[in-house]
Amino acid sequence: MGIFITIIVVLILIYFFAGLRIVPQNYVGLIETLGKYSRTVKAGLVFIWPIFQRVRKVSLALQPLEISKYSIITKDNAEITTSLTLNYLVTDAFRYFYNNTDSVESMVQLIRGHLRDIIGRMELNEALGSTSEINAELSKAIGDLTDVYGIRVVRVNVDELLPSPEIQKAMDKQLTADREKTAAIAKAEGEARNIELTTKAKNNALVATAKANAEAVRTQADADAYRIDKLQNALDKAGEGYFRNQSLDTFNQLANGANNLVVLDKDDMSDLGKIPAAKKIWDKSNN
C-alpha cells in the first residue's frame, strides 16, 4: 500500500512539473484548453494542465520586415519597381494569432495596396522625387488599420523606386541630351561673352588712341600758337633797323644770284631815286 501511494505521489509530482512552462521576457502566453483559447498569461513561470492545455508564445518585441520588390504603374503609365522595409510590433496577441491565419502577410498586402494607390496618383518624375512624401502619406494611410490584425506599424520606409530598364534608358538619353544642350548653351554664351569683351577692348583701344591723337594735336597746336605768339611779340618789339637789315641781306642774296633781277620794296624804290647815279639810270630806262 505504501509503495502504491508513493507511486501516485511521484506521478502527481511528475505531472505537476510537466505542467510548468516559462514565458520569456517581452512575450505573452496564450493558454488553450482542449484547443480553445482560455486566457492570456504574462512573462514568467506558468502552470498548465498537461495533455489538456498548451501555451502559444507570442513575441511583443519590435520586428523588422523587408517587403520584396514589386511593380507599380504610375499615373502616366510608367512601370517602376519598389521595395519597402518596416518595423511592427504585436499589440494584441489574441487578434494576432486567432483572427487571421497570417496576420503579417495580411499587413503586407494592406501596405502594398495603399502604396499602389499613392504612387498610382503620381506621375513618374513626381514619384521618383517624392520618397519622403510617399513615406509620410503611407504611414498616415495605414494608420490604425492594422489593429484588426493585432499589429501596429511603427515605421515604414520606401527604400527605392526604380523605373523599368526601358524607361531608365530613355531617361539616360534625355539626361545626356539635356547635358549636351546645357554645354552647348554655355559654350555659345562663353563665345558671345568673349566676342563682347574683345570688341569692347578694341573699342576702348580705338577711343584711347583717338584721345591720345587729339591730345597730341592739341599740344602741337598749343606749341605752334605759343611759338607764333612769341614770334609776333618779338617782331612787334623789333625796330625799323632790324627790318632794313633783313631787306639788305635779302637784296645781297639776290644780287649774288645768277639772275640780273633785283626786287625792291616800294619805299626803297622811292628812296633809290635819291641816289644820282640810280636816278640817271632810271630816267634813261624810261626814255
Coordinates of N, CA, C and O in Angstrom, one line a residue, residues 17 110 132 149 153 188 192 220 222 225:
F17 N 5.2 19.0 -12.5 CA 6.4 19.6 -13.1 C 6.3 19.6 -14.6 O 6.8 20.5 -15.3
L110 N -1.9 44.8 -47.2 CA -2.6 46.1 -47.0 C -1.6 47.3 -47.3 O -2.0 48.2 -48.0
S132 N 10.1 60.9 -49.6 CA 9.8 61.3 -48.2 C 8.3 61.6 -48.1 O 7.6 61.1 -47.1
Y149 N -5.5 43.2 -37.1 CA -4.6 42.1 -37.0 C -3.8 42.0 -35.7 O -3.0 41.1 -35.6
V153 N 2.2 49.2 -36.9 CA 3.3 49.5 -37.7 C 4.0 50.8 -37.1 O 3.4 51.8 -37.1
A188 N 28.2 78.6 -76.2 CA 27.8 79.7 -77.0 C 27.8 81.0 -76.2 O 28.2 82.1 -76.7
A192 N 30.1 84.2 -77.0 CA 29.5 85.5 -77.2 C 30.1 86.5 -76.2 O 30.3 87.7 -76.5
Q220 N 50.4 120.1 -80.0 CA 51.1 120.7 -81.1 C 50.6 122.0 -81.5 O 51.3 123.0 -81.7
D222 N 48.9 124.0 -79.5 CA 49.3 125.0 -78.5 C 50.7 125.4 -78.6 O 51.1 126.6 -78.4
A225 N 50.9 127.8 -81.6 CA 50.3 129.1 -81.2 C 51.3 129.8 -80.3 O 51.5 131.1 -80.4

